[in-house]
Amino acid sequence: MQKSTKIIVWGLSSILVVGLIAASIIMLFFTDSAQNWLATEKVGNGSESASEANSGSISRELDTLKESEEEFEVSDEATSTGMPSERQFADSLHHMTHQKIRASEKWGHLEITDERLEQKYETAKNSDYAYRDFYMETLEAWMDGDFSNAVEVHNVIWNERNGSVGRAIRLLTPEEEMKYKIEHFD
């Protein structure tokens, strides 16, 4: 091969490699899954994601719901016992997640307090909600101060409402959460 042909082949190969690297970087920073991956990597120690680091705290019910082919659907029927409908209950948990998650849009705000968590837990425990175990496991983790599942809990309920804007992409930093609380609850 001539010297000029070798130079052209090397040049085109170099351009191709640089192009592939650039395309990968662009895709990494502009896709939802990449945003979630980046957010969990920041929380972990760099070698494992937050969900792997907290795998013991993420509920089995949540994992089942995320992997299920079935839709997460809740009833809007009033209960005969005076409890909120399952939709009202799920919506209140959804609104509580807004204090902990980053999403482009958030509709509805309900402050997370110890009293509210205990009240929601008792309501779920005494209910016959279709997703009772999911609610109880979520609330048990939250009552222990573990909100690592908030993004996933938000998105499971958000999907049930056919959400198109406002998918949670990561947990808020402590500073972002403080700002959110000041804006919505103080």
Coordinates of C-alpha atoms in Angstrom, one line a residue:
M1 CA 0.0 0.0 0.0
Q2 CA 1.2 3.5 -0.8
K3 CA 2.1 5.8 2.0
S4 CA -0.7 8.3 1.1
T5 CA -3.3 5.5 1.2
K6 CA -2.1 4.4 4.7
I7 CA -2.4 8.0 5.9
I8 CA -5.9 8.2 4.6
V9 CA -7.0 4.9 6.1
W10 CA -5.5 5.9 9.5
G11 CA -7.1 9.3 9.3
L12 CA -10.5 7.9 8.5
S13 CA -10.2 5.3 11.3
S14 CA -9.2 8.0 13.8
I15 CA -12.2 10.1 12.8
L16 CA -14.5 7.1 13.1
V17 CA -13.2 6.2 16.6
V18 CA -13.5 9.9 17.8
G19 CA -17.1 10.0 16.3
L20 CA -18.1 6.8 18.1
I21 CA -16.7 8.2 21.4
A22 CA -18.5 11.5 20.9
A23 CA -21.8 9.8 20.1
S24 CA -21.5 7.6 23.2
I25 CA -20.9 10.6 25.4
I26 CA -23.8 12.5 23.9
M27 CA -26.1 9.5 24.4
L28 CA -24.8 9.0 28.0
F29 CA -25.7 12.6 29.0
F30 CA -29.0 12.9 27.2
T31 CA -31.0 9.8 28.0
D32 CA -33.1 9.1 31.0
S33 CA -31.5 5.8 31.8
A34 CA -28.1 7.5 31.7
Q35 CA -29.3 10.2 34.0
N36 CA -30.5 7.6 36.4
W37 CA -27.2 5.7 36.2
L38 CA -25.2 8.9 36.7
A39 CA -27.4 9.8 39.7
T40 CA -27.0 6.4 41.3
E41 CA -23.2 6.4 40.7
K42 CA -22.9 9.7 42.5
V43 CA -24.6 8.3 45.5
G44 CA -22.5 5.1 45.6
N45 CA -18.8 4.8 46.1
G46 CA -18.2 4.8 42.3
S47 CA -18.0 1.0 42.1
E48 CA -21.6 0.2 42.7
S49 CA -25.0 1.9 42.1
A50 CA -27.1 3.1 45.0
S51 CA -29.7 0.4 44.3
E52 CA -27.0 -2.2 44.6
A53 CA -25.6 -0.6 47.7
N54 CA -29.1 -0.5 49.3
S55 CA -30.4 -3.7 47.8
G56 CA -31.5 -4.9 51.2
S57 CA -33.6 -1.9 51.7
I58 CA -35.5 -1.9 48.4
S59 CA -38.7 -3.8 48.8
R60 CA -39.5 -7.1 47.1
E61 CA -42.9 -5.7 46.3
L62 CA -41.3 -2.8 44.4
D63 CA -39.0 -5.1 42.5
T64 CA -42.0 -7.3 41.6
L65 CA -44.0 -4.3 40.4
K66 CA -41.1 -2.9 38.3
E67 CA -40.5 -6.2 36.6
S68 CA -44.2 -7.2 36.2
E69 CA -45.9 -7.2 32.8
E70 CA -49.1 -6.2 34.6
E71 CA -50.1 -2.6 35.0
F72 CA -50.0 -1.0 38.4
E73 CA -53.7 -0.1 38.7
V74 CA -55.5 1.1 41.7
S75 CA -59.2 1.5 42.5
D76 CA -60.9 4.8 42.9
E77 CA -63.8 3.2 44.8
A78 CA -64.7 4.6 48.2
T79 CA -64.2 2.2 51.0
S80 CA -67.0 1.2 53.3
T81 CA -64.8 1.8 56.4
G82 CA -64.2 5.5 55.8
M83 CA -60.6 4.9 54.6
P84 CA -59.4 6.8 51.5
S85 CA -59.7 5.0 48.2
E86 CA -56.6 3.2 47.0
R87 CA -56.1 5.9 44.3
Q88 CA -56.3 8.6 47.0
F89 CA -53.8 6.7 49.1
A90 CA -51.4 6.1 46.2
D91 CA -51.6 9.7 45.2
S92 CA -50.7 10.8 48.7
L93 CA -47.6 8.6 48.6
H94 CA -46.8 10.0 45.1
H95 CA -47.1 13.6 46.4
M96 CA -44.8 12.7 49.4
T97 CA -42.1 11.4 47.0
H98 CA -41.8 14.8 45.4
Q99 CA -39.9 16.0 48.5
K100 CA -37.2 13.4 47.7
I101 CA -37.0 13.1 43.9
R102 CA -35.8 15.2 40.9
A103 CA -38.4 15.5 38.1
S104 CA -39.0 18.1 35.5
E105 CA -42.6 18.6 36.8
K106 CA -44.2 17.9 40.1
W107 CA -48.0 18.2 40.7
G108 CA -49.0 17.9 44.3
H109 CA -47.0 18.3 47.5
L110 CA -47.4 16.5 50.8
E111 CA -44.7 17.0 53.5
I112 CA -43.1 13.8 54.9
T113 CA -43.5 13.9 58.6
D114 CA -43.1 11.1 61.2
E115 CA -46.8 11.4 62.1
R116 CA -47.9 11.2 58.5
L117 CA -45.7 8.2 57.8
E118 CA -47.2 6.4 60.9
Q119 CA -50.7 7.3 59.9
K120 CA -50.2 6.1 56.3
Y121 CA -48.6 2.9 57.6
E122 CA -51.6 2.2 59.9
T123 CA -54.0 3.0 57.0
A124 CA -52.2 0.6 54.7
K125 CA -52.0 -2.1 57.4
N126 CA -55.7 -2.0 58.1
S127 CA -56.7 -1.8 54.4
D128 CA -57.5 -4.4 51.8
Y129 CA -55.7 -2.4 49.1
A130 CA -54.5 -4.4 46.1
Y131 CA -51.0 -3.2 46.7
R132 CA -51.1 -3.2 50.5
D133 CA -47.8 -5.0 50.8
F134 CA -46.1 -2.5 48.4
Y135 CA -47.3 0.4 50.5
M136 CA -46.3 -1.2 53.8
E137 CA -42.8 -2.1 52.7
T138 CA -42.3 1.4 51.2
L139 CA -43.5 3.1 54.4
E140 CA -41.5 0.8 56.6
A141 CA -38.3 1.8 54.8
W142 CA -39.3 5.5 55.0
M143 CA -40.1 5.3 58.7
D144 CA -36.5 3.9 59.1
G145 CA -35.2 7.0 57.3
D146 CA -34.4 5.0 54.0
F147 CA -35.8 6.9 51.0
S148 CA -33.5 5.2 48.5
N149 CA -36.6 3.7 46.8
A150 CA -38.4 7.1 46.4
V151 CA -37.5 7.4 42.6
E152 CA -38.8 3.9 41.9
V153 CA -41.9 4.4 44.1
H154 CA -42.7 7.7 42.4
N155 CA -42.3 6.2 38.9
V156 CA -44.5 3.1 39.6
I157 CA -47.4 5.4 40.8
W158 CA -46.6 8.0 38.1
N159 CA -46.9 5.3 35.4
E160 CA -50.3 4.3 36.8
R161 CA -51.5 7.8 36.2
N162 CA -50.2 7.6 32.6
G163 CA -47.6 10.2 33.3
S164 CA -45.9 11.8 30.3
V165 CA -44.0 14.6 32.0
G166 CA -42.4 14.5 35.3
R167 CA -40.7 11.1 35.5
A168 CA -38.3 11.0 38.5
I169 CA -34.7 10.7 37.4
R170 CA -32.8 10.7 40.8
L171 CA -33.0 11.6 44.4
L172 CA -32.6 15.2 45.5
T173 CA -29.4 16.2 47.2
P174 CA -29.9 17.4 50.9
E175 CA -29.6 21.0 49.7
E176 CA -32.2 20.5 46.9
E177 CA -34.6 18.9 49.4
M178 CA -34.2 21.8 51.9
K179 CA -35.0 24.3 49.1
Y180 CA -38.0 22.2 48.1
K181 CA -39.3 22.1 51.7
I182 CA -38.8 25.9 52.1
E183 CA -40.7 26.6 48.8
H184 CA -43.6 24.2 49.5
F185 CA -44.0 23.8 53.3
D186 CA -42.6 26.8 55.2

